[in-house]
């Protein structure tokens, strides 16, 4: 194959992708069958199958049991606005994760104690196996699942205090900064790293997506005087969200 020339299955996938983009194949339209692709493009069954797999992996089409493969409705991406913690206004977990004031949402959560694995221990700068409070959140915007978040807090810091359970007690649901201030810890630094990976089956089930499709992951850590007091993974489907950062100029 000459340098720069695409394999046949990518050329077929590219043409079908363009038809989806320009509306020739609108949402909910059945994708041409493997046999039709073979005839229309003059390719083999293998090429036709691989082209369909590419579109499915990109999230452009979806299979329906016993019916065929159809063009998916393309969602309008929702902005996940990241501005850092604000001391005024609503410091709830929803606002902590979603700073867009136009968005209204709710959340449900569950907290459990567990032993920190190697990765979480490194992020919290504690020993592997130390006890942490893990809290899982599911956030909804306008009633629809939008975001998952899992946070971990060292029980060496919060254990036996009024803020041990993030969503219970006198400061339940008030956010990390306010809760830590109640035990005389001043959060002065927040670090976020954004990456992408295939969504796990349980994540996409909760979010109403397709397992394996790309998710954005914000790995966030709150620190007080250099000491990590909470770390979390925020997960959103990449095809439904875009990260917007408002960064101050110093």
PDB file of C-alpha atoms in Angstrom:
ATOM      1  CA  UNK A   1       0.000   0.000   0.000  1.00  0.00           C
ATOM      2  CA  UNK A   2       1.505   3.410  -0.984  1.00  0.00           C
ATOM      3  CA  UNK A   3       2.403   5.714   1.881  1.00  0.00           C
ATOM      4  CA  UNK A   4      -0.586   7.806   2.964  1.00  0.00           C
ATOM      5  CA  UNK A   5      -3.202   5.608   1.251  1.00  0.00           C
ATOM      6  CA  UNK A   6      -6.007   4.489   3.545  1.00  0.00           C
ATOM      7  CA  UNK A   7      -7.081   0.860   3.860  1.00  0.00           C
ATOM      8  CA  UNK A   8     -10.339   0.088   2.036  1.00  0.00           C
ATOM      9  CA  UNK A   9     -12.370  -0.330   5.228  1.00  0.00           C
ATOM     10  CA  UNK A  10     -11.372   3.166   6.409  1.00  0.00           C
ATOM     11  CA  UNK A  11     -12.321   4.702   3.059  1.00  0.00           C
ATOM     12  CA  UNK A  12     -15.749   3.040   3.268  1.00  0.00           C
ATOM     13  CA  UNK A  13     -16.171   4.086   6.886  1.00  0.00           C
ATOM     14  CA  UNK A  14     -15.147   7.636   5.971  1.00  0.00           C
ATOM     15  CA  UNK A  15     -17.767   7.890   3.226  1.00  0.00           C
ATOM     16  CA  UNK A  16     -20.496   6.542   5.506  1.00  0.00           C
ATOM     17  CA  UNK A  17     -19.331   8.926   8.241  1.00  0.00           C
ATOM     18  CA  UNK A  18     -19.714  11.864   5.848  1.00  0.00           C
ATOM     19  CA  UNK A  19     -23.228  10.730   4.947  1.00  0.00           C
ATOM     20  CA  UNK A  20     -24.116  10.622   8.631  1.00  0.00           C
ATOM     21  CA  UNK A  21     -22.610  14.087   9.185  1.00  0.00           C
ATOM     22  CA  UNK A  22     -24.382  15.769   6.253  1.00  0.00           C
ATOM     23  CA  UNK A  23     -27.749  14.166   6.999  1.00  0.00           C
ATOM     24  CA  UNK A  24     -27.880  11.766   4.052  1.00  0.00           C
ATOM     25  CA  UNK A  25     -28.128   9.085   6.732  1.00  0.00           C
ATOM     26  CA  UNK A  26     -30.099  10.877   9.492  1.00  0.00           C
ATOM     27  CA  UNK A  27     -30.503   9.611  13.074  1.00  0.00           C
ATOM     28  CA  UNK A  28     -32.534   6.397  13.463  1.00  0.00           C
ATOM     29  CA  UNK A  29     -31.929   5.459   9.813  1.00  0.00           C
ATOM     30  CA  UNK A  30     -30.848   1.885   9.273  1.00  0.00           C
ATOM     31  CA  UNK A  31     -27.245   1.629   8.121  1.00  0.00           C
ATOM     32  CA  UNK A  32     -26.797  -0.100   4.748  1.00  0.00           C
ATOM     33  CA  UNK A  33     -26.440  -3.836   5.220  1.00  0.00           C
ATOM     34  CA  UNK A  34     -23.130  -5.586   4.879  1.00  0.00           C
ATOM     35  CA  UNK A  35     -24.237  -7.015   1.519  1.00  0.00           C
ATOM     36  CA  UNK A  36     -25.284  -3.585   0.252  1.00  0.00           C
ATOM     37  CA  UNK A  37     -21.993  -2.017   1.327  1.00  0.00           C
ATOM     38  CA  UNK A  38     -20.131  -4.807  -0.458  1.00  0.00           C
ATOM     39  CA  UNK A  39     -21.994  -4.156  -3.717  1.00  0.00           C
ATOM     40  CA  UNK A  40     -22.098  -0.347  -3.508  1.00  0.00           C
ATOM     41  CA  UNK A  41     -18.399   0.067  -2.756  1.00  0.00           C
ATOM     42  CA  UNK A  42     -17.089  -2.983  -4.582  1.00  0.00           C
ATOM     43  CA  UNK A  43     -15.401  -4.430  -1.509  1.00  0.00           C
ATOM     44  CA  UNK A  44     -15.273  -7.766   0.242  1.00  0.00           C
ATOM     45  CA  UNK A  45     -17.473  -8.913   3.113  1.00  0.00           C
ATOM     46  CA  UNK A  46     -14.520  -8.490   5.443  1.00  0.00           C
ATOM     47  CA  UNK A  47     -14.006  -4.856   4.419  1.00  0.00           C
ATOM     48  CA  UNK A  48     -17.734  -4.107   4.765  1.00  0.00           C
ATOM     49  CA  UNK A  49     -17.796  -5.678   8.236  1.00  0.00           C
ATOM     50  CA  UNK A  50     -14.719  -3.776   9.395  1.00  0.00           C
ATOM     51  CA  UNK A  51     -16.155  -0.473   8.147  1.00  0.00           C
ATOM     52  CA  UNK A  52     -19.317  -1.038  10.169  1.00  0.00           C
ATOM     53  CA  UNK A  53     -17.201  -1.905  13.221  1.00  0.00           C
ATOM     54  CA  UNK A  54     -15.348   1.409  12.887  1.00  0.00           C
ATOM     55  CA  UNK A  55     -18.596   3.406  12.909  1.00  0.00           C
ATOM     56  CA  UNK A  56     -19.858   1.436  15.882  1.00  0.00           C
ATOM     57  CA  UNK A  57     -16.621   1.989  17.816  1.00  0.00           C
ATOM     58  CA  UNK A  58     -16.899   5.727  17.105  1.00  0.00           C
ATOM     59  CA  UNK A  59     -20.396   5.767  18.558  1.00  0.00           C
ATOM     60  CA  UNK A  60     -22.007   6.855  15.301  1.00  0.00           C
ATOM     61  CA  UNK A  61     -24.190   3.761  14.973  1.00  0.00           C
ATOM     62  CA  UNK A  62     -25.677   1.197  17.329  1.00  0.00           C
ATOM     63  CA  UNK A  63     -26.859  -2.363  16.918  1.00  0.00           C
ATOM     64  CA  UNK A  64     -30.421  -3.315  17.760  1.00  0.00           C
ATOM     65  CA  UNK A  65     -31.022  -6.952  18.509  1.00  0.00           C
ATOM     66  CA  UNK A  66     -32.867  -8.688  15.695  1.00  0.00           C
ATOM     67  CA  UNK A  67     -33.265  -5.467  13.732  1.00  0.00           C
ATOM     68  CA  UNK A  68     -29.947  -4.242  12.381  1.00  0.00           C
ATOM     69  CA  UNK A  69     -27.580  -1.313  12.815  1.00  0.00           C
ATOM     70  CA  UNK A  70     -28.922   2.239  13.048  1.00  0.00           C
ATOM     71  CA  UNK A  71     -27.504   5.758  13.062  1.00  0.00           C
ATOM     72  CA  UNK A  72     -27.420   7.119  16.595  1.00  0.00           C
ATOM     73  CA  UNK A  73     -28.904  10.412  17.697  1.00  0.00           C
ATOM     74  CA  UNK A  74     -25.951  12.707  18.233  1.00  0.00           C
ATOM     75  CA  UNK A  75     -26.271  14.589  21.527  1.00  0.00           C
ATOM     76  CA  UNK A  76     -25.442  18.265  21.812  1.00  0.00           C
ATOM     77  CA  UNK A  77     -22.348  18.344  24.051  1.00  0.00           C
ATOM     78  CA  UNK A  78     -22.996  19.759  27.514  1.00  0.00           C
ATOM     79  CA  UNK A  79     -20.299  21.978  28.969  1.00  0.00           C
ATOM     80  CA  UNK A  80     -18.700  20.862  32.211  1.00  0.00           C
ATOM     81  CA  UNK A  81     -17.360  24.158  33.494  1.00  0.00           C
ATOM     82  CA  UNK A  82     -14.309  24.049  35.733  1.00  0.00           C
ATOM     83  CA  UNK A  83     -13.566  27.263  37.621  1.00  0.00           C
ATOM     84  CA  UNK A  84     -12.038  26.043  40.854  1.00  0.00           C
ATOM     85  CA  UNK A  85     -13.706  26.195  44.247  1.00  0.00           C
ATOM     86  CA  UNK A  86     -15.692  29.321  45.037  1.00  0.00           C
ATOM     87  CA  UNK A  87     -16.234  30.295  48.658  1.00  0.00           C
ATOM     88  CA  UNK A  88     -19.552  32.022  47.921  1.00  0.00           C
ATOM     89  CA  UNK A  89     -22.744  30.557  46.538  1.00  0.00           C
ATOM     90  CA  UNK A  90     -23.688  26.904  46.520  1.00  0.00           C
ATOM     91  CA  UNK A  91     -20.749  24.635  47.549  1.00  0.00           C
ATOM     92  CA  UNK A  92     -22.726  21.397  47.117  1.00  0.00           C
ATOM     93  CA  UNK A  93     -21.182  18.361  45.410  1.00  0.00           C
ATOM     94  CA  UNK A  94     -23.183  19.163  42.265  1.00  0.00           C
ATOM     95  CA  UNK A  95     -21.687  22.654  42.033  1.00  0.00           C
ATOM     96  CA  UNK A  96     -18.287  21.267  42.958  1.00  0.00           C
ATOM     97  CA  UNK A  97     -18.391  19.116  39.829  1.00  0.00           C
ATOM     98  CA  UNK A  98     -20.523  21.306  37.564  1.00  0.00           C
ATOM     99  CA  UNK A  99     -20.018  25.060  37.860  1.00  0.00           C
ATOM    100  CA  UNK A 100     -22.349  26.037  34.999  1.00  0.00           C
ATOM    101  CA  UNK A 101     -25.050  28.076  36.742  1.00  0.00           C
ATOM    102  CA  UNK A 102     -27.475  27.315  33.907  1.00  0.00           C
ATOM    103  CA  UNK A 103     -27.450  23.629  34.777  1.00  0.00           C
ATOM    104  CA  UNK A 104     -29.791  22.341  37.461  1.00  0.00           C
ATOM    105  CA  UNK A 105     -29.156  18.956  38.905  1.00  0.00           C
ATOM    106  CA  UNK A 106     -29.429  16.417  41.656  1.00  0.00           C
ATOM    107  CA  UNK A 107     -27.200  13.684  42.944  1.00  0.00           C
ATOM    108  CA  UNK A 108     -27.359  10.406  44.794  1.00  0.00           C
ATOM    109  CA  UNK A 109     -24.482   8.977  46.769  1.00  0.00           C
ATOM    110  CA  UNK A 110     -23.264   6.069  48.829  1.00  0.00           C
ATOM    111  CA  UNK A 111     -20.317   6.030  51.250  1.00  0.00           C
ATOM    112  CA  UNK A 112     -18.347   2.991  52.437  1.00  0.00           C
ATOM    113  CA  UNK A 113     -15.080   2.412  54.231  1.00  0.00           C
ATOM    114  CA  UNK A 114     -12.398   0.452  52.402  1.00  0.00           C
ATOM    115  CA  UNK A 115      -8.645  -0.076  52.269  1.00  0.00           C
ATOM    116  CA  UNK A 116      -6.742   2.189  49.890  1.00  0.00           C
ATOM    117  CA  UNK A 117      -5.225   0.387  46.933  1.00  0.00           C
ATOM    118  CA  UNK A 118      -1.779   1.342  45.648  1.00  0.00           C
ATOM    119  CA  UNK A 119      -3.056   4.000  43.238  1.00  0.00           C
ATOM    120  CA  UNK A 120      -5.311   5.783  45.718  1.00  0.00           C
ATOM    121  CA  UNK A 121      -2.666   5.526  48.452  1.00  0.00           C
ATOM    122  CA  UNK A 122      -0.156   7.269  46.190  1.00  0.00           C
ATOM    123  CA  UNK A 123      -2.624  10.032  45.339  1.00  0.00           C
ATOM    124  CA  UNK A 124      -3.453  10.604  49.020  1.00  0.00           C
ATOM    125  CA  UNK A 125       0.152  10.121  50.177  1.00  0.00           C
ATOM    126  CA  UNK A 126      -0.808   7.420  52.643  1.00  0.00           C
ATOM    127  CA  UNK A 127       0.244   3.799  53.011  1.00  0.00           C
ATOM    128  CA  UNK A 128      -1.398   1.144  50.884  1.00  0.00           C
ATOM    129  CA  UNK A 129      -4.085  -0.584  52.937  1.00  0.00           C
ATOM    130  CA  UNK A 130      -4.891   2.419  55.119  1.00  0.00           C
ATOM    131  CA  UNK A 131      -8.596   3.013  55.673  1.00  0.00           C
ATOM    132  CA  UNK A 132     -10.371   5.564  53.514  1.00  0.00           C
ATOM    133  CA  UNK A 133     -13.958   6.687  53.056  1.00  0.00           C
ATOM    134  CA  UNK A 134     -15.055   6.035  49.494  1.00  0.00           C
ATOM    135  CA  UNK A 135     -18.132   7.888  48.232  1.00  0.00           C
ATOM    136  CA  UNK A 136     -19.733   7.175  44.876  1.00  0.00           C
ATOM    137  CA  UNK A 137     -21.955   9.797  43.253  1.00  0.00           C
ATOM    138  CA  UNK A 138     -24.322   9.752  40.302  1.00  0.00           C
ATOM    139  CA  UNK A 139     -25.212  13.237  39.093  1.00  0.00           C
ATOM    140  CA  UNK A 140     -28.272  14.038  36.994  1.00  0.00           C
ATOM    141  CA  UNK A 141     -28.901  17.141  34.914  1.00  0.00           C
ATOM    142  CA  UNK A 142     -32.543  17.849  34.119  1.00  0.00           C
ATOM    143  CA  UNK A 143     -33.298  14.319  35.292  1.00  0.00           C
ATOM    144  CA  UNK A 144     -30.848  12.574  32.930  1.00  0.00           C
ATOM    145  CA  UNK A 145     -27.686  10.734  34.132  1.00  0.00           C
ATOM    146  CA  UNK A 146     -24.764  12.992  33.333  1.00  0.00           C
ATOM    147  CA  UNK A 147     -21.725  12.327  35.494  1.00  0.00           C
ATOM    148  CA  UNK A 148     -20.160   9.831  37.883  1.00  0.00           C
ATOM    149  CA  UNK A 149     -17.745  10.718  40.644  1.00  0.00           C
ATOM    150  CA  UNK A 150     -15.893   8.548  43.125  1.00  0.00           C
ATOM    151  CA  UNK A 151     -14.049  10.258  45.962  1.00  0.00           C
ATOM    152  CA  UNK A 152     -11.680   8.963  48.615  1.00  0.00           C
ATOM    153  CA  UNK A 153     -10.822  10.678  51.905  1.00  0.00           C
ATOM    154  CA  UNK A 154      -8.243   9.401  54.441  1.00  0.00           C
ATOM    155  CA  UNK A 155      -9.913   8.324  57.669  1.00  0.00           C
ATOM    156  CA  UNK A 156      -6.689   9.331  59.422  1.00  0.00           C
ATOM    157  CA  UNK A 157      -7.944  12.886  58.762  1.00  0.00           C
ATOM    158  CA  UNK A 158     -11.732  12.664  58.922  1.00  0.00           C
ATOM    159  CA  UNK A 159     -12.280   9.564  61.068  1.00  0.00           C
ATOM    160  CA  UNK A 160     -14.202  10.179  64.297  1.00  0.00           C
ATOM    161  CA  UNK A 161     -15.028  13.754  63.232  1.00  0.00           C
ATOM    162  CA  UNK A 162     -18.406  15.295  62.320  1.00  0.00           C
ATOM    163  CA  UNK A 163     -17.414  15.288  58.626  1.00  0.00           C
ATOM    164  CA  UNK A 164     -16.408  11.624  58.350  1.00  0.00           C
ATOM    165  CA  UNK A 165     -19.406  10.932  56.077  1.00  0.00           C
ATOM    166  CA  UNK A 166     -19.459  13.459  53.194  1.00  0.00           C
ATOM    167  CA  UNK A 167     -23.241  13.346  52.772  1.00  0.00           C
ATOM    168  CA  UNK A 168     -24.335  13.021  56.405  1.00  0.00           C
ATOM    169  CA  UNK A 169     -23.987  15.022  59.586  1.00  0.00           C
ATOM    170  CA  UNK A 170     -24.161  18.789  60.158  1.00  0.00           C
ATOM    171  CA  UNK A 171     -22.133  19.578  57.013  1.00  0.00           C
ATOM    172  CA  UNK A 172     -23.384  16.734  54.833  1.00  0.00           C
ATOM    173  CA  UNK A 173     -23.453  17.711  51.171  1.00  0.00           C
ATOM    174  CA  UNK A 174     -21.543  20.960  51.673  1.00  0.00           C
ATOM    175  CA  UNK A 175     -18.465  20.133  49.625  1.00  0.00           C
ATOM    176  CA  UNK A 176     -14.858  19.351  50.481  1.00  0.00           C
ATOM    177  CA  UNK A 177     -13.574  22.852  51.281  1.00  0.00           C
ATOM    178  CA  UNK A 178     -16.285  23.734  53.758  1.00  0.00           C
ATOM    179  CA  UNK A 179     -16.195  20.335  55.431  1.00  0.00           C
ATOM    180  CA  UNK A 180     -12.418  20.419  55.862  1.00  0.00           C
ATOM    181  CA  UNK A 181     -12.574  23.942  57.262  1.00  0.00           C
ATOM    182  CA  UNK A 182     -14.841  22.579  59.999  1.00  0.00           C
ATOM    183  CA  UNK A 183     -11.949  20.415  61.239  1.00  0.00           C
ATOM    184  CA  UNK A 184      -9.412  23.246  60.913  1.00  0.00           C
ATOM    185  CA  UNK A 185      -7.945  22.240  57.548  1.00  0.00           C
ATOM    186  CA  UNK A 186      -7.718  25.041  54.983  1.00  0.00           C
ATOM    187  CA  UNK A 187      -7.838  23.744  51.413  1.00  0.00           C
ATOM    188  CA  UNK A 188      -5.461  25.961  49.454  1.00  0.00           C
ATOM    189  CA  UNK A 189      -4.767  23.953  46.308  1.00  0.00           C
ATOM    190  CA  UNK A 190      -6.720  21.834  43.847  1.00  0.00           C
ATOM    191  CA  UNK A 191      -5.041  19.835  41.079  1.00  0.00           C
ATOM    192  CA  UNK A 192      -6.933  18.336  38.135  1.00  0.00           C
ATOM    193  CA  UNK A 193      -5.623  16.018  35.439  1.00  0.00           C
ATOM    194  CA  UNK A 194      -7.869  15.222  32.471  1.00  0.00           C
ATOM    195  CA  UNK A 195      -7.554  12.019  30.464  1.00  0.00           C
ATOM    196  CA  UNK A 196      -9.629   9.698  28.306  1.00  0.00           C
ATOM    197  CA  UNK A 197     -10.216   5.950  28.265  1.00  0.00           C
ATOM    198  CA  UNK A 198     -12.878   3.413  27.235  1.00  0.00           C
ATOM    199  CA  UNK A 199     -15.889   3.489  29.551  1.00  0.00           C
ATOM    200  CA  UNK A 200     -16.323   0.476  31.821  1.00  0.00           C
ATOM    201  CA  UNK A 201     -19.517  -1.541  31.454  1.00  0.00           C
ATOM    202  CA  UNK A 202     -20.857  -0.533  34.879  1.00  0.00           C
ATOM    203  CA  UNK A 203     -20.077   3.140  34.219  1.00  0.00           C
ATOM    204  CA  UNK A 204     -21.872   3.232  30.901  1.00  0.00           C
ATOM    205  CA  UNK A 205     -24.816   1.313  32.310  1.00  0.00           C
ATOM    206  CA  UNK A 206     -25.260   4.032  34.937  1.00  0.00           C
ATOM    207  CA  UNK A 207     -24.750   6.831  32.416  1.00  0.00           C
ATOM    208  CA  UNK A 208     -26.922   5.372  29.667  1.00  0.00           C
ATOM    209  CA  UNK A 209     -24.078   4.849  27.207  1.00  0.00           C
ATOM    210  CA  UNK A 210     -22.393   2.060  25.281  1.00  0.00           C
ATOM    211  CA  UNK A 211     -19.616   0.066  27.036  1.00  0.00           C
ATOM    212  CA  UNK A 212     -16.249   0.768  25.490  1.00  0.00           C
ATOM    213  CA  UNK A 213     -17.118   4.230  24.200  1.00  0.00           C
ATOM    214  CA  UNK A 214     -14.731   6.953  25.302  1.00  0.00           C
ATOM    215  CA  UNK A 215     -15.162   8.740  28.608  1.00  0.00           C
ATOM    216  CA  UNK A 216     -13.351  11.781  29.948  1.00  0.00           C
ATOM    217  CA  UNK A 217     -11.866  11.330  33.405  1.00  0.00           C
ATOM    218  CA  UNK A 218     -10.967  14.264  35.647  1.00  0.00           C
ATOM    219  CA  UNK A 219      -8.584  13.100  38.371  1.00  0.00           C
ATOM    220  CA  UNK A 220      -8.898  15.762  41.060  1.00  0.00           C
ATOM    221  CA  UNK A 221      -7.094  16.173  44.383  1.00  0.00           C
ATOM    222  CA  UNK A 222      -7.778  18.743  47.114  1.00  0.00           C
ATOM    223  CA  UNK A 223      -4.819  19.692  49.290  1.00  0.00           C
ATOM    224  CA  UNK A 224      -4.423  21.577  52.542  1.00  0.00           C
ATOM    225  CA  UNK A 225      -0.911  22.838  53.227  1.00  0.00           C
ATOM    226  CA  UNK A 226       0.400  20.361  50.671  1.00  0.00           C
ATOM    227  CA  UNK A 227      -1.382  17.413  52.281  1.00  0.00           C
ATOM    228  CA  UNK A 228      -4.024  15.648  50.142  1.00  0.00           C
ATOM    229  CA  UNK A 229      -7.356  15.577  51.961  1.00  0.00           C
ATOM    230  CA  UNK A 230      -9.541  14.204  49.157  1.00  0.00           C
ATOM    231  CA  UNK A 231      -9.017  12.725  45.731  1.00  0.00           C
ATOM    232  CA  UNK A 232     -11.677  11.846  43.177  1.00  0.00           C
ATOM    233  CA  UNK A 233     -12.308  10.537  39.675  1.00  0.00           C
ATOM    234  CA  UNK A 234     -15.021  12.402  37.756  1.00  0.00           C
ATOM    235  CA  UNK A 235     -16.295  10.461  34.726  1.00  0.00           C
ATOM    236  CA  UNK A 236     -18.418  11.807  31.838  1.00  0.00           C
ATOM    237  CA  UNK A 237     -19.190  10.374  28.367  1.00  0.00           C
ATOM    238  CA  UNK A 238     -16.903  12.132  25.882  1.00  0.00           C
ATOM    239  CA  UNK A 239     -19.557  12.394  23.172  1.00  0.00           C
ATOM    240  CA  UNK A 240     -21.937  14.247  25.489  1.00  0.00           C
ATOM    241  CA  UNK A 241     -19.613  16.636  27.269  1.00  0.00           C
ATOM    242  CA  UNK A 242     -16.772  19.065  26.771  1.00  0.00           C
ATOM    243  CA  UNK A 243     -14.546  20.460  29.477  1.00  0.00           C
ATOM    244  CA  UNK A 244     -14.487  24.252  29.789  1.00  0.00           C
ATOM    245  CA  UNK A 245     -11.823  25.764  32.053  1.00  0.00           C
ATOM    246  CA  UNK A 246     -12.000  29.357  33.300  1.00  0.00           C
ATOM    247  CA  UNK A 247      -8.463  30.156  34.407  1.00  0.00           C
ATOM    248  CA  UNK A 248      -7.514  33.390  36.195  1.00  0.00           C
ATOM    249  CA  UNK A 249      -4.692  35.510  34.778  1.00  0.00           C
ATOM    250  CA  UNK A 250      -2.059  36.290  37.387  1.00  0.00           C
TER     251      UNK A 250
END
